[in-house]
Amino acid sequence: MNSEELAALSLAAFDHMVAATPGFRSRTGQRDMAQDIATTLAGVDLGAHDDPIRSVAVIQAGTGVGKSAAYAATLVAMAQARKTRLLISTATVALQEQLMTKDLPALAAVLPTPFSYALAKGRARYVCKLKLEQWSGLPGVNSVEMFESDEDVPPSPSTATRANSKTQDPEERRMELFDSLAQALANGTWNGDRDQLAEQPDGQDWALVAAERHTCTVRHCPRFRQCSYYQARNALAEADVIVANHDLVLASLGMKTLPDLDNCLVVFDEGHHLPAVALDQFSSSMDLSNLRWLDRLPRIMLEVGEKMHSELGEDVTTLARELKTALHDLGRLMMDLLRSTVVGYDGTQRWPGGVLPEALHEPVGLSLRLASSLATVLDDLGAQIKLLARDDPSQALHCSMLYARLGPLSPKLGSVVSTCELLLEHGPQPLAKWLKSDTGSGLVVLTVHACPMVPGDLLRQHLWTQVRGAVVTSATLASCGTFEYFLAEAGLSGDPNAHTLEVHSPFDYSTQGRLMVVETAADPKHVDAYTREMVTELIADLALVQRGALVLFTSRVQMKVATDSLAAALMEVVLVQGQMSRTRLLAAHQARVEAGRPSVIFGQQSFGEGLDLPGALCETVFIAKLPFTPPSDPVEEARAEWLKTLGRDPFAELVIPATGIRLLQWTGRAIRTEEDYATVICYDKRLLRSGYGKRMLRGLPGYEVLRRVNGVIEAA
């Protein structure tokens, strides 16, 4: 089948889905998207090729286009015809759930050729049955001491709360949890997937029994055939469509967790998150506060070595003691540096130009050498354990327990090695390097971080060299009317195999909504004066809300000022992010509106994206200020500094387009269906008054734009 025939077959599958789905509303833009995908990906080469043809379709699909139906119907059929698989990667759990429980089942019900689908999750979402057996106290298992908890980690708020409870000892509660999990596994009422539990366990409790790469002997484990994680992996191997997330896809590069990206079709939905995920994946940090694990490390390694009848080849006791001293000295030096610029124990210090202070070079280098030596010994010991398990299956249980004992030490040493390496690295493109002190847990936690600054370089090098055929889609890829910013951030700028398409929303924004910009007397750059005036205007506007509304703030401080200014009557109307869980807050909001009462949500950035409040649930979106990134972000600071040394303008190149995308997301909360009518009120006059504000405005849907000055509304 040639590429033209394959494209026609794929588009025909989309048309069949539209015709066969009761009540499905055909949209011109959606079919345009499906046709572009079919044409673009039909000609790519999959598998072994000397000079493969590759293609990436970058598609902005406005709200209401129905992008998941456009790409799923088209690419499922194409993957089946090519005898390959489709990998769909998302950024949020909400979209994964939508695909798994709604979109893919609906598609499977109407396509003539059956297909299967499965959800890919990280290993830590599954229980390790061997660990659970040790903790649960089931008869016939060995001592729980083989699986020591990490004493270094300060208790999480939920753990601390439970620990202070007078009704139950925390250890007793933990053992009851593990006993109940083991019983549920034994009687078949639970499959080992954390997300399938009715009540989510505390994170620290779960960490003790979670499946982890560093504690797993894979096929040499006596529970391998019953392993929840590998059973899920087997289901993935049989699935025609796999739903994953960006973190897992990038973390799995070069591994066999997911299909090879050069031999399958890929969709990156919510693709605007890819650059940020790339930075997270390739950054590193280490904790310089909690070093007691280094006291346990030599004891554990020596005990395991003794049980293996193995000589370690290094004096691990001395190495660990010297590493702890080196890291302690490093932490003291860094804290002194931080205290010279920060009052108190909370703060961040970034090193300009990514240049580590001279005083830190020697202790960082020493820490790297010592940690690398210990990591080598640890790796060698782990390899011996796996070799014994392979050669003598009767030792499988014993070896798995020994390996699991060593496992938690590996990522700790690895974080020291990788962070020290990045701290000492300095090339043409500097890294962002900073230290942070935080007392939020009740203890002083000092961490040091190193991170690449340009996500596009990372994605170009690690992702796009592997991908052959992909769709990158989102409702917010273009900024200020162009794709230039996203293409650069995603590593696709100048790529001849990538093309862009903007599919407009089917909504008529000019008649369904309006955007009103309020002219304040105070300049938004004068934070205190502006916030006071903005809150006064906002409170007056909130009094007019009759059904649902959403207020989006750019900072917690700003939101607190507004909350503290509410009169008693409005306090009964407003729901504030953080005062209850997101699920409970949205349920309370919906209940109020459905009961005919007004309800207003106060939220920040996480409520400005992915929140679906159609109809009466959100008839007004209030934007307190243009959503610029806080200037204190170390990576953004470092990148801006670097661009300035190159004679470039970081504000125009980075800040404005990034803010334009967030503004598009925030305004996108207003109109969610063809029947909605909503108003967006922005209190930041820069949207109309400044050149960059007008750039951002060009990237927004075609609202009727109005100006309000001293209470008088006029055309902008």
XYZ file of C-alpha atoms in Angstrom:
716
model
C 0.000 0.000 0.000
C 1.543 3.311 -1.066
C 1.340 6.501 0.988
C -1.628 7.915 -0.949
C -3.646 4.734 -0.399
C -2.658 4.608 3.266
C -3.702 8.237 3.773
C -7.043 7.582 2.069
C -7.662 4.497 4.202
C -6.878 6.411 7.385
C -9.109 9.345 6.523
C -11.891 6.935 5.545
C -11.676 5.470 9.069
C -12.213 8.938 10.495
C -15.211 9.528 8.215
C -16.619 6.136 9.222
C -16.284 7.061 12.897
C -18.163 10.319 12.320
C -20.954 8.604 10.414
C -21.282 5.646 12.787
C -21.290 7.560 16.081
C -24.813 8.577 17.167
C -25.079 12.288 17.825
C -21.555 13.011 16.603
C -21.304 16.558 15.333
C -19.166 16.880 12.221
C -16.766 19.821 12.309
C -14.863 21.141 9.311
C -11.769 21.894 11.375
C -11.721 18.420 12.866
C -11.728 16.786 9.440
C -9.021 19.193 8.258
C -6.934 18.022 11.199
C -7.589 14.351 10.429
C -6.685 14.868 6.774
C -3.446 16.646 7.640
C -2.469 13.826 10.005
C -3.305 11.141 7.448
C -1.334 12.854 4.699
C 1.642 13.719 6.902
C 2.231 10.349 8.570
C 1.324 8.058 5.682
C 4.738 8.504 4.072
C 7.053 8.024 7.057
C 9.465 5.082 7.212
C 9.235 2.837 10.255
C 11.851 0.329 11.358
C 15.283 -0.222 9.837
C 16.127 2.264 7.054
C 19.414 3.830 6.004
C 17.906 7.260 5.414
C 14.356 7.122 6.815
C 11.638 9.580 5.931
C 10.264 11.211 9.068
C 7.560 13.775 9.672
C 6.107 15.723 12.587
C 2.742 17.487 12.347
C 2.434 20.355 14.843
C -1.258 21.173 15.107
C -2.964 23.763 17.268
C -6.584 22.692 17.567
C -8.801 25.260 19.254
C -11.244 24.382 22.013
C -14.145 22.339 20.688
C -12.363 20.943 17.620
C -12.358 17.417 19.039
C -8.688 16.713 18.463
C -8.558 13.325 20.211
C -11.196 11.908 17.853
C -9.350 13.388 14.853
C -6.002 11.778 15.634
C -7.234 8.558 17.267
C -9.565 7.385 14.487
C -7.054 8.278 11.774
C -3.951 6.816 13.383
C -5.504 3.656 14.822
C -6.469 2.678 11.282
C -3.055 3.677 9.928
C -1.211 1.733 12.642
C -3.296 -1.366 11.944
C -2.637 -1.114 8.216
C 1.105 -0.765 8.870
C 1.081 -3.558 11.490
C 2.524 -1.260 14.111
C 1.225 0.448 17.210
C 0.028 3.879 18.269
C 1.511 5.602 21.325
C -0.514 8.516 22.735
C 1.312 10.629 25.295
C -0.454 13.196 27.487
C 0.579 15.647 30.196
C -2.317 15.176 32.618
C -4.102 12.325 34.340
C -7.430 13.897 33.348
C -6.750 13.461 29.638
C -5.461 9.930 30.170
C -8.711 9.072 31.938
C -10.738 10.688 29.151
C -8.917 8.636 26.521
C -9.144 5.368 28.444
C -12.732 5.627 29.681
C -14.430 7.644 26.938
C -12.635 8.339 23.658
C -10.977 4.979 22.922
C -13.956 2.841 24.029
C -16.260 4.951 21.844
C -13.894 4.552 18.893
C -13.534 0.803 19.432
C -17.321 0.481 19.363
C -17.621 1.872 15.821
C -14.425 0.983 13.922
C -14.882 -2.166 11.821
C -11.506 -3.625 12.824
C -11.145 -4.340 16.569
C -8.235 -2.867 18.487
C -7.024 -3.071 22.069
C -5.687 -0.296 24.266
C -3.849 -0.060 27.578
C -2.553 2.578 29.970
C 1.203 2.707 30.622
C 2.296 3.835 34.084
C 5.580 4.186 35.846
C 6.851 1.247 37.864
C 6.269 3.029 41.175
C 2.486 2.990 40.624
C 2.561 -0.779 41.254
C 3.243 -2.740 44.420
C 6.294 -4.975 44.793
C 4.819 -8.228 46.091
C 8.101 -9.311 47.592
C 8.413 -6.103 49.623
C 4.773 -6.281 50.664
C 5.267 -9.819 51.930
C 8.117 -8.659 54.141
C 6.123 -5.801 55.588
C 2.735 -7.486 55.917
C 3.830 -10.177 58.370
C 2.488 -13.031 56.286
C 3.643 -16.426 57.589
C 6.701 -17.982 55.986
C 8.513 -14.780 54.964
C 11.801 -13.390 56.171
C 12.595 -10.440 58.388
C 11.336 -6.989 57.481
C 14.755 -5.578 58.350
C 15.781 -6.308 54.769
C 13.582 -3.402 53.715
C 14.514 -0.492 55.942
C 12.580 2.720 55.576
C 14.313 5.932 54.657
C 14.702 7.624 58.017
C 16.113 10.778 56.449
C 12.922 12.055 54.884
C 10.971 14.512 57.066
C 7.407 13.336 57.661
C 4.922 14.575 55.108
C 2.048 16.700 56.433
C -0.372 13.787 56.195
C 2.057 11.459 57.955
C 2.766 14.021 60.655
C -0.934 14.527 61.222
C -1.522 10.815 61.567
C 1.527 10.414 63.770
C 0.104 12.964 66.180
C -3.228 11.192 66.270
C -4.235 9.896 69.692
C -6.332 7.133 68.198
C -3.668 5.042 66.455
C 0.066 4.555 66.529
C 1.575 5.359 63.098
C 3.440 2.040 62.942
C 0.275 0.183 63.809
C -1.589 2.072 61.102
C 1.149 1.275 58.585
C 1.109 -2.442 59.390
C -2.675 -2.523 59.109
C -2.361 -0.934 55.671
C 0.193 -3.478 54.477
C -1.805 -6.380 55.904
C -4.930 -5.170 54.096
C -3.045 -4.748 50.812
C -1.558 -8.225 51.070
C -4.973 -9.698 51.814
C -6.532 -7.875 48.850
C -3.827 -9.278 46.571
C -4.277 -12.764 47.973
C -8.049 -12.846 47.481
C -7.897 -11.237 44.044
C -9.820 -8.059 44.906
C -6.824 -5.861 44.008
C -4.339 -6.132 41.153
C -1.432 -4.254 42.741
C -2.099 -0.942 40.945
C -2.028 1.938 43.413
C -4.566 3.900 41.385
C -7.110 1.098 41.790
C -7.252 1.511 45.577
C -10.393 3.162 46.924
C -8.296 5.291 49.279
C -4.809 6.439 48.326
C -2.147 5.473 50.881
C 0.276 7.994 52.319
C 3.208 8.558 49.973
C 5.860 7.475 52.491
C 3.945 4.310 53.366
C 3.575 3.413 49.701
C 7.254 4.082 48.991
C 8.167 1.164 51.260
C 6.321 -1.355 49.080
C 6.406 0.302 45.642
C 8.057 -1.452 42.717
C 11.332 0.250 41.797
C 13.940 -0.396 39.133
C 16.791 -0.211 41.614
C 15.316 -2.888 43.880
C 14.132 -5.291 41.174
C 15.951 -8.402 39.904
C 13.326 -8.758 37.137
C 13.158 -12.368 35.886
C 15.331 -13.576 38.740
C 12.730 -12.534 41.319
C 10.666 -15.474 42.654
C 7.522 -13.312 42.322
C 8.243 -12.290 38.738
C 5.386 -14.326 37.247
C 2.924 -12.728 39.664
C 4.464 -9.228 39.491
C 1.789 -6.542 39.087
C 4.109 -4.266 37.130
C 5.287 -6.899 34.675
C 1.760 -8.196 34.211
C 0.848 -4.647 33.195
C 3.917 -4.577 30.908
C 2.711 -7.792 29.260
C -0.680 -6.203 28.662
C 1.093 -3.260 27.025
C 2.967 -5.619 24.738
C -0.368 -6.933 23.456
C -2.077 -3.549 23.088
C -2.565 -1.839 19.732
C -2.832 1.584 21.378
C -0.820 2.640 24.417
C -1.674 5.720 26.465
C 1.258 7.137 28.462
C 2.486 10.500 29.709
C 5.338 12.761 28.605
C 7.400 12.027 31.727
C 7.284 8.286 31.126
C 8.038 8.621 27.407
C 11.115 10.775 27.996
C 12.271 8.725 30.984
C 11.968 5.541 28.907
C 14.122 6.698 25.994
C 16.613 3.976 25.160
C 14.751 1.424 27.290
C 12.165 -1.206 26.380
C 9.348 0.026 28.599
C 7.389 1.420 25.638
C 7.420 0.654 21.897
C 10.508 1.822 20.025
C 9.725 5.327 18.820
C 11.262 4.633 15.404
C 8.835 1.763 14.856
C 5.460 3.166 15.934
C 3.242 6.197 15.407
C 3.246 8.790 18.200
C 0.892 11.521 19.381
C 1.971 14.104 21.933
C -1.325 15.574 23.107
C -1.085 18.576 25.437
C 2.193 19.017 23.572
C 2.877 22.473 24.975
C 4.123 20.719 28.134
C 6.926 18.849 26.343
C 9.653 21.499 26.826
C 9.089 21.772 30.588
C 9.022 17.990 30.983
C 12.306 17.746 29.081
C 13.980 20.181 31.471
C 12.715 18.192 34.451
C 13.952 14.914 33.006
C 17.469 16.132 32.350
C 17.980 18.154 35.528
C 19.596 16.892 38.715
C 19.621 17.793 42.398
C 20.970 16.504 45.692
C 19.966 17.008 49.301
C 22.770 18.236 51.541
C 20.690 18.182 54.735
C 19.777 14.534 55.243
C 22.971 12.502 55.115
C 22.217 9.716 57.592
C 21.800 7.321 54.700
C 25.587 7.440 54.422
C 25.796 5.935 57.917
C 23.652 3.009 56.802
C 25.302 2.588 53.416
C 28.542 0.818 54.476
C 26.717 -1.381 56.986
C 24.233 -2.533 54.368
C 26.914 -3.068 51.711
C 29.127 -5.038 54.102
C 26.233 -7.185 55.328
C 25.129 -7.956 51.771
C 28.726 -8.631 50.734
C 29.118 -11.022 53.657
C 25.952 -12.903 52.748
C 27.270 -13.110 49.179
C 30.689 -14.258 50.448
C 32.107 -11.412 48.386
C 34.994 -9.056 49.015
C 33.984 -5.498 48.165
C 37.409 -4.442 46.946
C 37.138 -1.010 48.597
C 36.998 0.258 52.161
C 33.366 1.377 51.898
C 33.258 2.423 55.556
C 36.025 4.961 55.030
C 34.652 6.075 51.664
C 31.177 6.651 53.114
C 32.576 8.532 56.130
C 34.689 10.743 53.882
C 31.770 11.365 51.518
C 29.532 12.374 54.407
C 32.215 14.764 55.639
C 32.718 16.212 52.159
C 28.972 16.728 51.644
C 28.607 18.195 55.122
C 31.429 20.644 54.432
C 29.895 21.453 51.047
C 26.538 22.119 52.668
C 28.127 24.390 55.268
C 29.948 26.384 52.586
C 26.785 26.689 50.522
C 24.710 27.756 53.496
C 27.291 30.443 54.296
C 27.014 31.673 50.712
C 23.235 31.708 50.925
C 23.137 33.482 54.293
C 25.347 36.231 52.876
C 22.520 37.226 50.518
C 19.338 35.939 52.210
C 17.834 36.831 55.581
C 16.720 33.751 57.506
C 16.866 30.158 56.331
C 14.516 30.275 53.345
C 15.850 31.408 50.028
C 17.452 30.644 46.691
C 20.819 31.645 45.305
C 21.666 31.180 41.650
C 25.233 31.315 40.400
C 25.472 33.814 37.512
C 26.647 32.386 34.231
C 26.446 28.885 35.647
C 29.897 29.467 37.174
C 30.377 27.605 40.435
C 32.178 29.715 43.081
C 35.845 28.803 43.308
C 35.490 27.773 46.958
C 33.088 25.001 45.948
C 35.185 23.374 43.214
C 37.331 21.246 45.494
C 34.536 19.900 47.763
C 32.283 19.212 44.764
C 35.124 17.402 42.973
C 35.948 15.396 46.094
C 32.290 14.469 46.580
C 32.113 13.327 42.956
C 35.166 11.095 43.273
C 34.022 9.490 46.522
C 30.415 8.983 45.367
C 31.600 7.519 42.045
C 33.834 5.013 43.871
C 30.981 3.913 46.113
C 28.597 3.707 43.147
C 31.058 1.424 41.326
C 31.258 -0.929 44.309
C 27.476 -0.885 44.646
C 26.977 -1.663 40.954
C 29.497 -4.516 41.098
C 27.780 -6.017 44.137
C 24.391 -5.764 42.451
C 25.770 -7.460 39.331
C 27.084 -10.338 41.470
C 23.668 -10.797 43.058
C 21.946 -10.965 39.669
C 24.568 -13.409 38.395
C 24.027 -15.731 41.366
C 20.244 -15.577 40.908
C 20.671 -16.508 37.256
C 23.121 -19.363 37.880
C 21.373 -20.808 40.951
C 17.570 -20.363 40.813
C 17.256 -21.892 44.276
C 18.842 -18.673 45.580
C 16.311 -16.417 43.799
C 14.407 -15.296 46.902
C 17.587 -14.720 48.880
C 19.139 -12.749 46.000
C 16.013 -10.655 45.422
C 15.943 -9.627 49.067
C 19.627 -8.726 49.031
C 19.213 -6.719 45.839
C 16.199 -4.905 47.277
C 18.283 -4.061 50.330
C 20.875 -2.344 48.141
C 18.344 -0.702 45.837
C 17.479 2.494 47.783
C 21.165 3.395 47.972
C 21.619 3.553 44.189
C 19.480 6.639 43.412
C 20.966 8.482 46.380
C 24.506 7.920 45.167
C 23.353 8.573 41.607
C 21.944 11.987 42.514
C 25.256 12.979 44.120
C 27.243 11.814 41.084
C 24.995 13.396 38.444
C 24.548 16.685 40.315
C 28.271 17.075 41.003
C 29.045 16.318 37.347
C 26.634 19.004 36.178
C 27.890 21.504 38.752
C 31.425 21.101 37.422
C 30.336 21.187 33.767
C 30.848 24.442 31.911
C 30.585 24.780 28.156
C 29.497 27.265 25.473
C 25.929 27.038 26.757
C 25.990 27.325 30.566
C 23.679 25.408 32.851
C 21.385 26.904 35.452
C 22.916 26.151 38.853
C 21.476 27.176 42.193
C 21.040 26.217 45.809
C 17.849 26.421 47.817
C 17.070 26.394 51.509
C 13.540 25.617 52.674
C 12.059 25.260 56.157
C 8.567 24.298 55.019
C 8.874 20.811 56.530
C 9.889 22.195 59.919
C 13.546 21.382 59.258
C 16.151 23.250 57.222
C 16.388 21.407 53.907
C 19.302 22.508 51.722
C 19.339 21.306 48.129
C 21.613 22.106 45.205
C 20.367 21.952 41.617
C 21.750 21.921 38.086
C 19.653 22.042 34.954
C 20.076 22.590 31.198
C 18.391 25.799 30.056
C 17.293 25.117 26.479
C 14.668 22.370 26.215
C 14.730 22.450 22.425
C 18.313 21.187 22.358
C 17.413 18.308 24.678
C 14.366 17.271 22.655
C 16.209 17.598 19.362
C 19.023 15.383 20.599
C 17.144 12.785 22.617
C 13.587 12.613 21.242
C 13.300 13.714 17.640
C 16.329 11.664 16.548
C 14.251 8.590 17.455
C 10.740 9.571 16.361
C 9.740 8.825 12.756
C 6.100 9.866 12.605
C 4.440 12.077 15.210
C 1.634 14.511 15.872
C 2.175 17.262 18.443
C -1.113 18.889 19.315
C -2.709 21.193 21.867
C -5.154 24.059 22.049
C -2.211 26.343 22.936
C 0.882 25.924 20.769
C 0.898 29.249 18.933
C 1.750 32.414 20.823
C 1.013 35.946 19.701
C -0.258 34.493 16.444
C 2.801 32.376 15.453
C 4.300 28.949 16.165
C 7.880 30.267 16.326
C 8.224 30.161 20.100
C 6.872 26.633 20.508
C 8.917 25.231 17.630
C 12.090 26.645 19.185
C 11.234 25.366 22.663
C 10.276 21.928 21.332
C 13.430 21.484 19.236
C 11.574 21.617 15.926
C 12.578 25.075 14.705
C 14.195 24.785 11.290
C 13.348 21.086 11.060
C 12.392 20.489 7.398
C 10.363 17.445 8.445
C 8.079 19.435 10.747
C 5.139 21.535 9.635
C 2.438 23.498 11.454
C -1.314 23.773 11.117
C -3.763 25.924 13.049
C -7.291 24.551 13.234
C -9.632 27.186 14.570
C -12.274 26.513 17.176
C -15.829 26.011 15.874
C -16.993 28.555 18.453
C -17.965 32.036 17.283
C -16.061 34.075 19.837
C -17.187 37.389 18.381
C -20.806 36.655 19.307
C -20.312 34.205 22.194
C -17.980 36.280 24.295
C -16.332 39.560 25.038
C -13.002 40.591 26.516
C -13.066 43.638 28.764
C -9.848 45.352 29.841
C -10.125 47.492 32.955
C -8.006 50.662 33.037
C -6.532 51.039 36.518
C -4.867 54.233 37.655
C -2.003 52.269 39.186
C 0.682 50.770 36.972
C 0.723 46.947 37.285
C 4.498 47.184 37.818
C 3.800 48.990 41.119
C 2.675 45.821 42.823
C 1.154 47.026 46.094
C -0.765 49.974 44.642
C -1.956 47.928 41.691
C -3.086 45.016 43.850
C -5.112 47.310 46.112
C -6.868 48.934 43.155
C -7.363 45.668 41.299
C -8.900 44.002 44.362
C -11.284 46.929 44.842
C -12.464 46.623 41.223
C -12.673 42.828 41.522
C -14.762 42.896 44.705
C -17.237 45.252 43.041
C -17.466 42.954 40.006
C -17.901 39.821 42.128
C -20.975 41.328 43.740
C -22.638 41.193 40.303
C -21.956 37.469 39.704
C -25.202 35.539 39.510
C -23.966 32.038 38.624
C -20.487 30.589 38.103
C -17.232 32.541 37.783
C -13.488 31.940 37.950
C -10.835 34.367 39.211
C -7.227 33.641 38.208
C -4.375 35.170 40.194
C -0.688 35.309 39.366
C 0.530 34.766 42.932
C -0.531 33.317 46.263
C 0.035 36.701 47.911
C -2.269 38.400 45.430
C -4.964 35.777 46.013
C -4.657 36.156 49.797
C -5.107 39.936 49.603
C -8.305 39.421 47.612
C -9.540 36.697 49.963
C -8.879 38.818 53.041
C -10.804 41.711 51.455
C -14.020 39.757 50.984
C -17.056 40.941 52.909
C -19.043 38.345 54.817
C -21.633 37.967 52.059
C -18.980 37.270 49.413
C -17.087 34.885 51.683
C -20.118 32.619 51.432
C -19.821 32.698 47.642
C -16.060 32.245 47.095
C -14.193 28.915 47.046
C -10.413 29.286 47.373
C -7.861 26.910 45.859
C -5.946 25.109 48.591
C -8.664 25.285 51.224
C -9.964 21.901 50.102
C -9.040 19.309 47.478
C -9.556 20.248 43.842
C -12.197 17.519 43.450
C -14.207 18.696 46.468
C -13.899 22.340 45.456
C -15.222 21.726 41.941
C -18.031 19.539 43.268
C -19.067 22.258 45.732
C -18.947 24.856 42.946
C -21.148 22.762 40.684
C -23.636 22.043 43.458
C -24.011 25.733 44.245
C -24.544 26.744 40.624
C -27.006 23.922 39.986
C -28.923 25.049 43.058
C -29.281 28.507 41.486
C -26.735 30.184 43.769
C -23.693 32.212 42.750
C -20.281 30.560 43.136
C -16.818 31.972 42.452
C -13.557 30.017 42.365
C -10.298 31.721 43.346
C -7.347 29.930 41.733
C -3.847 30.241 40.337
C -1.987 28.783 37.337
C -3.133 25.163 37.784
C -6.743 26.343 37.527
C -5.945 28.310 34.366
C -5.383 25.181 32.282
C -7.381 22.009 31.756
C -10.353 23.187 33.823
C -13.648 22.502 32.035
C -16.553 24.565 33.412
C -19.133 24.825 30.625
C -22.280 26.897 30.598
C -23.446 28.440 33.857
C -20.464 26.984 35.732
C -18.269 29.759 34.347
C -19.933 32.772 32.793
C -17.106 35.140 33.743
C -13.335 34.714 33.928
C -11.525 37.411 35.902
C -7.779 37.749 35.215
C -6.056 39.653 37.994
C -2.880 40.405 36.043
C -1.075 39.279 32.902
C 0.396 35.864 33.814
C 4.100 36.581 33.556
C 6.394 33.930 35.031
C 7.678 34.947 38.482
C 11.079 36.599 37.928
C 12.629 34.428 40.645
C 12.590 31.176 38.623
C 16.293 30.139 38.533
C 16.162 28.474 35.104
C 14.368 31.404 33.488
C 16.766 33.831 35.161
C 19.802 31.912 33.941
C 18.473 31.651 30.422
C 17.658 35.350 30.245
C 21.134 36.172 31.504
C 22.725 33.951 28.856
C 20.637 35.439 26.035
C 21.683 38.939 27.076
C 25.351 37.955 26.736
C 24.537 36.970 23.144
C 22.964 40.359 22.456
C 19.436 38.941 22.384
C 16.316 40.212 24.147
C 14.953 37.548 26.545
C 11.816 39.556 27.264
C 10.790 39.629 23.614
C 12.133 36.166 22.813
C 10.950 34.198 25.849
C 8.824 36.111 28.326
C 6.235 37.593 25.982
C 5.475 34.411 23.996
C 5.371 32.269 27.151
C 2.971 34.730 28.758
C 0.925 34.837 25.559
C 0.404 31.069 25.747
C -0.652 31.222 29.400
C -3.047 34.065 28.623
C -4.569 31.993 25.834
C -5.007 29.130 28.299
C -6.564 31.367 30.914
C -9.044 32.996 28.550
C -9.829 29.516 27.233
C -11.659 28.715 30.479
C -14.488 31.038 29.408
C -16.169 29.380 26.410
C -16.321 25.585 26.344
C -19.296 24.795 24.076
C -21.143 26.253 21.096
C -23.919 27.393 23.454
C -21.765 29.237 25.987
C -21.710 33.003 26.371
C -19.048 34.392 28.667
C -17.083 37.499 29.554
C -13.358 37.717 30.261
C -12.372 40.671 32.453
C -8.673 41.511 32.625
C -7.562 44.189 35.069
C -4.152 44.658 33.449
C -4.268 47.678 31.125
C -0.966 46.643 29.526
C -2.959 44.253 27.348
C -4.211 47.287 25.386
C -1.620 49.920 26.232
C 1.686 48.150 25.499
C 3.138 46.811 22.286
C 3.702 43.381 23.819
C 0.143 43.364 25.175
C -1.165 43.950 21.681
C 1.048 41.066 20.471
C -0.587 38.777 23.026
C -4.025 40.061 22.084
C -3.431 39.033 18.464
C -2.994 35.456 19.630
C -6.358 35.314 21.428
C -9.669 34.233 19.871
C -11.765 36.898 18.180
C -13.623 38.256 21.190
C -15.346 41.598 21.082
C -12.747 43.739 22.892
C -13.938 46.463 25.257
C -12.293 48.931 27.610
C -13.614 50.030 31.018
C -12.429 53.371 32.364
C -13.845 54.711 35.644
C -16.800 52.375 35.276
C -17.588 53.479 31.713
C -17.457 50.730 29.070
C -16.386 51.618 25.539
C -15.011 49.919 22.443
C -11.271 49.325 22.635
